[in-house]
């Protein structure tokens, strides 16, 4: 009688408990060095949201995250390259400026907003922007961790590297600025007047909790 009770009731209960106790812990996301930061500069869990910035703990860089709400950080807005009185003003498209947009407009507005409790936003240099490129991704998707960097567009993203010589059909314009395309990971030089995308960066933020590299 006891043997029957054991196999019918006790053994299944022991088995279920063992399975529960030995459930594997939730795996870390593959891009575990990327940390979500909310608009106030606070760290949130990898599966939580909304988030406004990403901290790359490998580099100490804090990155702007794009939206689709037609606000300042909408990923569809484009900008001509203009800084330090160099480049071409107001030759991109956005809704947050009365005139058309340039890179200086986005930098100014983002710093005034204190996005993620940070006020030293700027354009990334080529090396910095290339640091968030993935070696591979699913076919047709950008070479970036889209679960952390949504709304990444098919097109060129400006860098701060300027006064670079132009070649080919743009050679007559003299110089332009460096840009990177996340669809093919290529670094190119394009005219300042071009309307390209932007992802701002900060290398000195309290939100990222790491000394700048």
XYZ file of N, CA and C in Angstrom:
639
model
N 0.829 -1.205 0.000
C 0.000 0.000 0.000
C 0.866 1.259 0.000
N 1.878 1.244 0.854
C 2.767 2.413 0.936
C 3.468 2.660 -0.390
N 3.896 1.556 -1.033
C 4.605 1.688 -2.316
C 3.708 2.354 -3.345
N 2.428 1.944 -3.363
C 1.505 2.537 -4.330
C 1.317 4.028 -4.053
N 1.142 4.374 -2.778
C 0.990 5.793 -2.412
C 2.220 6.593 -2.830
N 3.403 5.988 -2.632
C 4.652 6.684 -2.984
C 4.683 7.030 -4.467
N 4.384 6.039 -5.313
C 4.494 6.253 -6.757
C 3.359 7.116 -7.305
N 2.197 7.068 -6.659
C 1.054 7.823 -7.171
C 1.078 9.276 -6.714
N 1.489 9.513 -5.460
C 1.382 10.861 -4.907
C 2.733 11.504 -4.581
N 3.559 10.785 -3.830
C 4.782 11.400 -3.305
C 5.821 11.626 -4.394
N 6.082 10.646 -5.230
C 7.121 10.777 -6.257
C 6.829 11.917 -7.240
N 5.582 12.023 -7.752
C 5.300 13.161 -8.644
C 5.514 14.506 -7.968
N 5.134 14.606 -6.672
C 5.308 15.869 -5.956
C 6.778 16.226 -5.834
N 7.611 15.215 -5.516
C 9.057 15.446 -5.405
C 9.621 15.901 -6.745
N 9.161 15.269 -7.821
C 9.650 15.613 -9.162
C 9.311 17.049 -9.523
N 8.061 17.465 -9.251
C 7.639 18.834 -9.554
C 8.466 19.839 -8.776
N 8.685 19.580 -7.494
C 9.491 20.484 -6.664
C 10.908 20.602 -7.199
N 11.471 19.476 -7.608
C 12.840 19.490 -8.130
C 12.935 20.333 -9.387
N 11.921 20.210 -10.250
C 11.924 21.001 -11.491
C 11.851 22.483 -11.182
N 10.968 22.851 -10.233
C 10.816 24.263 -9.861
C 12.103 24.818 -9.279
N 12.731 24.056 -8.373
C 13.939 24.527 -7.701
C 15.120 24.648 -8.645
N 15.108 23.881 -9.713
C 16.238 23.895 -10.633
C 15.956 24.656 -11.919
N 14.907 25.525 -11.890
C 14.662 26.368 -13.053
C 15.856 27.288 -13.267
N 16.374 27.392 -14.499
C 17.506 28.287 -14.744
C 17.107 29.735 -14.531
N 18.034 30.539 -14.050
C 17.758 31.955 -13.856
C 17.608 32.629 -15.207
N 16.897 33.767 -15.208
C 16.670 34.492 -16.454
C 18.003 34.923 -17.050
N 18.283 34.541 -18.311
C 19.582 34.880 -18.891
C 19.740 36.371 -19.105
N 20.969 36.836 -19.023
C 21.258 38.232 -19.322
C 21.105 38.473 -20.812
N 20.658 39.668 -21.213
C 20.616 39.980 -22.635
C 22.004 39.847 -23.235
N 22.060 39.539 -24.531
C 23.356 39.336 -25.177
C 24.229 40.579 -25.094
N 23.607 41.751 -25.173
C 24.370 43.001 -25.078
C 24.367 43.479 -23.625
N 24.943 42.666 -22.754
C 24.844 42.934 -21.322
C 25.627 44.164 -20.886
N 26.514 44.673 -21.745
C 27.260 45.879 -21.388
C 26.458 47.146 -21.662
N 25.276 47.002 -22.251
C 24.402 48.138 -22.520
C 23.346 48.231 -21.422
N 23.209 49.418 -20.844
C 22.311 49.620 -19.701
C 21.305 50.710 -20.043
N 20.025 50.430 -19.795
C 18.977 51.410 -20.058
C 18.961 52.494 -18.976
N 18.791 53.740 -19.426
C 18.726 54.893 -18.531
C 17.440 55.655 -18.828
N 16.677 56.003 -17.792
C 15.446 56.754 -18.046
C 15.747 58.242 -18.217
N 14.720 59.031 -18.508
C 14.916 60.445 -18.842
C 15.499 61.250 -17.690
N 15.357 60.731 -16.460
C 15.885 61.424 -15.285
C 17.299 60.995 -14.925
N 17.872 60.097 -15.718
C 19.240 59.655 -15.468
C 19.349 58.452 -14.561
N 18.228 57.754 -14.325
C 18.228 56.589 -13.444
C 18.309 55.293 -14.255
N 19.084 54.336 -13.742
C 19.203 53.031 -14.382
C 17.910 52.236 -14.215
N 17.474 51.554 -15.280
C 16.317 50.672 -15.188
C 16.704 49.282 -15.699
N 15.871 48.301 -15.408
C 16.175 46.922 -15.780
C 16.150 46.742 -17.297
N 16.840 45.701 -17.761
C 16.966 45.464 -19.202
C 15.619 45.237 -19.873
N 14.645 44.666 -19.143
C 13.336 44.366 -19.728
C 12.317 45.480 -19.475
N 12.745 46.559 -18.814
C 11.819 47.635 -18.452
C 11.835 48.753 -19.500
N 10.945 49.700 -19.324
C 10.863 50.860 -20.190
C 9.882 51.860 -19.584
N 9.758 53.056 -20.144
C 10.533 53.558 -21.288
C 11.931 53.986 -20.869
N 12.824 54.094 -21.837
C 14.173 54.570 -21.578
C 14.538 55.628 -22.605
N 15.412 56.537 -22.223
C 15.772 57.672 -23.078
C 17.224 57.659 -23.505
N 18.046 56.877 -22.804
C 19.472 56.813 -23.110
C 19.980 55.397 -22.878
N 21.155 55.128 -23.415
C 21.841 53.864 -23.186
C 23.255 54.161 -22.708
N 23.634 53.523 -21.602
C 25.010 53.597 -21.119
C 25.756 52.358 -21.599
N 26.857 52.578 -22.280
C 27.739 51.481 -22.679
C 28.830 51.378 -21.618
N 28.744 50.362 -20.771
C 29.696 50.246 -19.668
C 31.090 49.849 -20.136
N 31.218 49.393 -21.373
C 32.547 49.087 -21.910
C 33.339 50.350 -22.215
N 32.642 51.406 -22.617
C 33.318 52.644 -23.025
C 33.045 53.819 -22.097
N 32.003 53.713 -21.272
C 31.617 54.836 -20.434
C 30.836 55.899 -21.177
N 30.401 55.604 -22.405
C 29.666 56.575 -23.208
C 28.163 56.445 -22.976
N 27.492 57.593 -22.909
C 26.039 57.644 -22.787
C 25.468 58.056 -24.140
N 24.520 57.275 -24.655
C 23.975 57.496 -25.991
C 22.518 57.923 -25.940
N 22.168 58.846 -26.809
C 20.775 59.247 -27.014
C 19.999 58.094 -27.651
N 18.772 57.881 -27.187
C 17.877 56.885 -27.776
C 16.786 57.619 -28.556
N 16.488 57.122 -29.735
C 15.523 57.780 -30.607
C 14.095 57.304 -30.337
N 13.132 58.142 -30.720
C 11.710 57.876 -30.497
C 10.964 57.962 -31.832
N 9.643 57.837 -31.766
C 8.811 58.092 -32.942
C 7.615 58.960 -32.564
N 7.843 59.907 -31.636
C 6.758 60.729 -31.104
C 6.735 62.148 -31.659
N 7.536 62.416 -32.689
C 7.645 63.731 -33.317
C 8.186 64.790 -32.356
N 8.852 64.350 -31.298
C 9.511 65.273 -30.384
C 10.947 65.527 -30.812
N 11.730 66.068 -29.906
C 13.111 66.436 -30.209
C 13.914 65.239 -30.692
N 13.663 64.075 -30.124
C 14.524 62.916 -30.377
C 13.922 61.919 -31.370
N 12.959 62.362 -32.143
C 12.366 61.465 -33.139
C 13.440 60.977 -34.111
N 13.473 59.666 -34.315
C 14.521 59.079 -35.142
C 14.435 59.418 -36.608
N 13.307 59.962 -37.055
C 13.147 60.279 -38.475
C 13.668 61.653 -38.849
N 13.951 62.495 -37.855
C 14.432 63.845 -38.172
C 15.834 63.777 -38.775
N 16.087 64.680 -39.706
C 17.404 64.768 -40.340
C 17.990 66.152 -40.129
N 19.307 66.246 -40.306
C 20.032 67.477 -39.989
C 21.170 67.687 -40.984
N 21.354 68.941 -41.375
C 22.600 69.267 -42.063
C 23.682 69.430 -41.002
N 24.951 69.311 -41.422
C 26.054 69.396 -40.462
C 26.436 70.857 -40.270
N 26.315 71.333 -39.016
C 26.698 72.719 -38.713
C 27.149 72.811 -37.265
N 28.408 73.207 -37.072
C 28.972 73.450 -35.745
C 30.165 74.371 -35.876
N 30.440 75.101 -34.808
C 31.646 75.946 -34.756
C 31.697 76.912 -35.948
N 30.502 77.353 -36.398
C 30.393 78.229 -37.567
C 30.951 77.579 -38.829
N 30.994 76.270 -38.820
C 31.392 75.499 -40.003
C 30.182 74.720 -40.500
N 30.130 74.501 -41.806
C 29.073 73.680 -42.367
C 27.928 74.495 -42.941
N 26.757 73.870 -43.005
C 25.565 74.471 -43.606
C 24.427 74.457 -42.589
N 23.863 75.620 -42.327
C 22.765 75.724 -41.367
C 21.433 75.275 -41.979
N 20.574 74.728 -41.118
C 19.144 74.553 -41.399
C 18.834 73.924 -42.758
N 19.393 72.746 -42.989
C 19.104 72.069 -44.252
C 18.558 70.650 -44.037
N 18.132 70.368 -42.797
C 17.490 69.092 -42.509
C 16.014 69.298 -42.227
N 15.333 68.251 -41.816
C 13.888 68.321 -41.576
C 13.547 67.843 -40.172
N 12.829 68.706 -39.430
C 12.334 68.351 -38.101
C 11.144 69.230 -37.785
N 10.445 68.913 -36.694
C 9.275 69.687 -36.293
C 9.527 70.557 -35.063
N 10.689 70.422 -34.430
C 10.880 71.153 -33.173
C 11.570 72.500 -33.359
N 11.881 72.883 -34.586
C 12.453 74.189 -34.895
C 11.543 74.916 -35.880
N 11.479 76.250 -35.750
C 10.658 77.021 -36.679
C 11.217 76.928 -38.091
N 12.540 76.992 -38.188
C 13.171 76.800 -39.483
C 13.550 75.331 -39.619
N 14.265 75.008 -40.682
C 14.740 73.644 -40.837
C 15.885 73.397 -39.853
N 16.433 72.175 -39.839
C 17.300 71.764 -38.727
C 18.740 71.505 -39.143
N 19.640 71.750 -38.184
C 21.032 71.339 -38.326
C 21.484 70.688 -37.020
N 22.681 70.129 -37.035
C 23.167 69.374 -35.872
C 23.263 70.242 -34.621
N 23.599 71.512 -34.796
C 23.713 72.397 -33.636
C 22.361 72.587 -32.955
N 21.280 72.582 -33.728
C 19.935 72.705 -33.152
C 19.631 71.535 -32.218
N 19.935 70.324 -32.662
C 19.662 69.149 -31.823
C 20.518 69.166 -30.563
N 21.784 69.512 -30.705
C 22.672 69.557 -29.539
C 22.180 70.588 -28.532
N 21.837 71.772 -29.008
C 21.376 72.840 -28.118
C 20.101 72.435 -27.385
N 19.123 71.930 -28.106
C 17.853 71.546 -27.490
C 18.013 70.400 -26.502
N 18.869 69.445 -26.820
C 19.066 68.298 -25.930
C 19.767 68.712 -24.645
N 20.735 69.603 -24.747
C 21.413 70.092 -23.545
C 20.488 70.955 -22.692
N 19.644 71.755 -23.328
C 18.675 72.554 -22.574
C 17.666 71.654 -21.863
N 17.326 70.563 -22.491
C 16.378 69.602 -21.920
C 16.987 68.814 -20.764
N 18.313 68.754 -20.695
C 19.032 67.935 -19.712
C 18.609 66.470 -19.821
N 18.633 65.973 -21.046
C 18.244 64.590 -21.280
C 19.070 63.645 -20.422
N 18.400 62.774 -19.693
C 19.057 61.802 -18.805
C 19.997 62.491 -17.819
N 19.578 63.676 -17.353
C 20.335 64.455 -16.358
C 21.732 64.812 -16.855
N 21.858 65.029 -18.155
C 23.159 65.308 -18.765
C 23.066 66.567 -19.616
N 24.123 67.403 -19.554
C 24.128 68.671 -20.276
C 25.342 68.845 -21.185
N 26.039 67.785 -21.487
C 27.200 67.936 -22.383
C 27.082 67.007 -23.586
N 25.899 66.988 -24.168
C 25.667 66.193 -25.372
C 26.397 66.802 -26.558
N 26.837 65.931 -27.452
C 27.589 66.374 -28.633
C 27.494 65.300 -29.712
N 28.048 65.625 -30.883
C 28.175 64.613 -31.927
C 29.281 63.635 -31.550
N 29.115 62.355 -31.844
C 30.192 61.389 -31.594
C 31.264 61.492 -32.669
N 32.486 61.086 -32.322
C 33.486 60.964 -33.379
C 33.325 59.596 -34.050
N 34.089 59.380 -35.094
C 33.933 58.149 -35.872
C 34.170 56.911 -35.015
N 35.230 56.935 -34.210
C 35.553 55.776 -33.371
C 34.431 55.485 -32.380
N 33.889 56.527 -31.768
C 32.803 56.345 -30.802
C 31.566 55.749 -31.471
N 31.179 56.293 -32.606
C 29.970 55.799 -33.259
C 30.153 54.367 -33.761
N 31.346 54.046 -34.198
C 31.602 52.680 -34.656
C 31.601 51.684 -33.491
N 31.767 52.159 -32.271
C 31.824 51.252 -31.118
C 30.484 50.579 -30.833
N 29.382 51.104 -31.374
C 28.077 50.476 -31.131
C 27.584 49.697 -32.357
N 28.460 49.509 -33.340
C 28.122 48.688 -34.497
C 28.289 47.212 -34.135
N 27.318 46.393 -34.521
C 27.418 44.947 -34.343
C 28.118 44.318 -35.543
N 28.773 43.204 -35.296
C 29.451 42.500 -36.382
C 28.455 41.875 -37.353
N 27.293 41.497 -36.852
C 26.268 40.912 -37.714
C 24.902 41.130 -37.088
N 23.869 41.055 -37.918
C 22.494 41.159 -37.440
C 21.602 40.390 -38.402
N 20.323 40.307 -38.078
C 19.391 39.625 -38.960
C 19.309 40.359 -40.291
N 19.063 39.611 -41.338
C 19.016 40.177 -42.683
C 18.036 41.344 -42.757
N 18.504 42.449 -43.319
C 17.654 43.611 -43.499
C 17.557 44.517 -42.299
N 18.208 44.153 -41.196
C 18.154 44.982 -39.994
C 19.471 45.714 -39.797
N 19.438 46.881 -39.163
C 20.678 47.631 -38.959
C 21.650 46.902 -38.044
N 22.918 47.191 -38.215
C 23.979 46.549 -37.433
C 24.152 47.264 -36.097
N 23.124 47.172 -35.286
C 23.104 47.802 -33.967
C 22.116 47.017 -33.113
N 22.286 47.047 -31.795
C 21.384 46.324 -30.891
C 20.045 47.056 -30.837
N 19.139 46.695 -31.742
C 17.890 47.439 -31.875
C 16.977 47.295 -30.660
N 17.194 46.264 -29.834
C 16.401 46.155 -28.607
C 16.784 47.241 -27.600
N 17.932 47.847 -27.786
C 18.366 48.976 -26.962
C 18.313 50.288 -27.736
N 18.555 50.236 -29.038
C 18.573 51.420 -29.898
C 17.478 51.305 -30.959
N 16.210 51.471 -30.562
C 15.124 51.380 -31.544
C 15.123 52.589 -32.478
N 14.355 52.487 -33.530
C 14.147 53.581 -34.498
C 15.427 53.975 -35.227
N 16.383 53.050 -35.305
C 17.583 53.314 -36.102
C 17.207 53.250 -37.577
N 17.608 54.273 -38.322
C 17.146 54.433 -39.695
C 18.124 53.872 -40.727
N 17.598 53.672 -41.924
C 18.428 53.306 -43.072
C 18.992 54.594 -43.658
N 20.204 54.888 -43.362
C 20.802 56.122 -43.857
C 22.050 56.468 -43.080
N 22.616 57.614 -43.404
C 23.883 58.042 -42.811
C 23.658 58.786 -41.500
N 24.569 58.562 -40.538
C 24.559 59.241 -39.242
C 25.824 60.088 -39.127
N 25.623 61.352 -38.811
C 26.745 62.286 -38.720
C 27.705 61.951 -37.577
N 28.975 62.295 -37.785
C 29.977 62.305 -36.718
C 30.510 63.729 -36.569
N 31.330 63.960 -35.571
C 31.902 65.290 -35.349
C 33.126 65.551 -36.221
N 33.606 64.533 -36.913
C 34.812 64.663 -37.737
C 34.498 65.453 -39.007
N 35.044 66.653 -39.104
C 34.739 67.511 -40.245
C 36.022 67.947 -40.947
N 35.853 68.791 -41.957
C 36.975 69.251 -42.776
C 37.681 68.076 -43.451
N 36.887 67.105 -43.851
C 37.406 65.933 -44.545
C 37.201 66.119 -46.052
N 38.186 65.781 -46.858
C 38.069 66.005 -48.307
C 36.964 65.161 -48.941
N 36.258 65.777 -49.863
C 35.222 65.084 -50.626
C 35.786 64.627 -51.968
N 35.253 63.517 -52.455
C 35.729 62.960 -53.719
C 34.544 62.682 -54.642
N 34.854 62.313 -55.860
C 33.815 61.945 -56.812
C 32.927 63.113 -57.174
N 31.622 62.862 -57.203
C 30.682 63.891 -57.651
C 30.601 65.076 -56.694
N 31.082 64.893 -55.453
C 31.046 65.983 -54.475
C 32.379 66.715 -54.347
N 33.347 66.362 -55.128
C 34.687 66.926 -54.968
C 34.694 68.444 -55.096
N 33.831 68.978 -55.945
C 33.805 70.427 -56.176
C 33.385 71.209 -54.933
N 32.772 70.522 -53.962
C 32.351 71.190 -52.726
C 33.486 71.312 -51.712
N 34.599 70.660 -51.974
C 35.771 70.788 -51.103
C 35.803 69.802 -49.956
N 35.149 70.151 -48.856
C 35.193 69.298 -47.668
C 33.792 69.028 -47.129
N 33.720 67.989 -46.300
C 32.468 67.627 -45.647
C 32.764 66.996 -44.299
N 31.813 66.237 -43.777
C 31.977 65.598 -42.466
C 31.778 64.093 -42.590
N 32.374 63.367 -41.641
C 32.262 61.916 -41.633
C 30.876 61.458 -41.219
N 30.450 60.339 -41.787
C 29.155 59.749 -41.449
C 29.271 58.231 -41.517
N 28.397 57.556 -40.776
C 28.388 56.090 -40.733
C 26.978 55.598 -41.025
N 26.887 54.548 -41.826
C 25.612 53.925 -42.159
C 25.508 52.601 -41.401
N 24.462 52.444 -40.590
C 24.321 51.238 -39.767
C 23.784 50.039 -40.543
N 23.450 50.233 -41.810
C 23.017 49.098 -42.614
C 24.201 48.335 -43.187
N 25.288 49.059 -43.462
C 26.461 48.395 -44.050
C 27.756 48.650 -43.287
N 27.676 49.437 -42.205
C 28.827 49.724 -41.333
C 29.929 50.510 -42.041
N 29.602 51.169 -43.136
C 30.621 51.924 -43.864
C 30.752 53.339 -43.317
N 31.989 53.812 -43.261
C 32.280 55.197 -42.904
C 32.562 55.961 -44.187
N 31.861 57.058 -44.378
C 32.019 57.848 -45.593
C 32.136 59.322 -45.228
N 32.443 60.145 -46.216
C 32.427 61.594 -46.050
C 31.373 62.156 -46.988
N 30.473 62.957 -46.446
C 29.392 63.532 -47.248
C 29.361 65.047 -47.056
N 28.753 65.774 -48.001
C 28.700 67.237 -47.893
C 27.936 67.700 -46.657
N 28.348 68.834 -46.114
C 27.668 69.401 -44.946
C 26.181 69.640 -45.212
N 25.846 69.927 -46.453
C 24.462 70.273 -46.798
C 23.530 69.070 -46.759
N 24.068 67.859 -46.783
C 23.222 66.660 -46.802
C 22.355 66.570 -45.553
N 21.145 66.080 -45.719
C 20.254 65.835 -44.580
C 20.478 64.402 -44.098
N 21.160 64.259 -42.970
C 21.492 62.937 -42.422
C 20.954 62.825 -40.998
N 21.017 61.622 -40.459
C 20.516 61.365 -39.106
C 21.602 61.654 -38.074
N 21.185 61.702 -36.797
C 22.127 61.995 -35.709
C 21.787 61.134 -34.501
N 22.834 60.618 -33.836
C 22.687 60.008 -32.516
C 23.731 60.660 -31.615
N 23.257 61.468 -30.671
C 24.172 62.212 -29.807
C 24.810 61.311 -28.752
N 25.921 61.798 -28.195
C 26.661 61.043 -27.186
C 27.157 61.995 -26.110
N 27.402 61.460 -24.929
C 28.077 62.188 -23.850
C 29.138 61.273 -23.251
N 30.331 61.804 -23.071
C 31.398 60.989 -22.477
C 31.691 61.402 -21.039
N 30.821 62.217 -20.454
C 31.032 62.623 -19.060
C 29.663 62.832 -18.423
N 29.052 61.740 -17.990
C 27.708 61.821 -17.422
C 27.649 61.057 -16.108
N 26.872 61.579 -15.172
C 26.657 60.853 -13.923
C 25.775 59.633 -14.168
N 24.930 59.686 -15.197
C 24.017 58.578 -15.482
C 24.755 57.305 -15.856
N 25.907 57.439 -16.491
C 26.621 56.258 -16.965
C 27.499 55.645 -15.870
N 27.744 56.384 -14.785
C 28.447 55.833 -13.622
C 29.794 55.210 -13.959
N 30.513 55.856 -14.855
C 31.843 55.356 -15.189
C 32.692 56.523 -15.642
N 33.964 56.498 -15.257
C 34.856 57.557 -15.692
C 34.960 57.549 -17.204
N 35.008 58.723 -17.834
C 35.129 58.756 -19.279
C 36.407 58.106 -19.746
N 36.334 57.497 -20.940
C 37.498 56.827 -21.507
C 38.355 57.824 -22.271
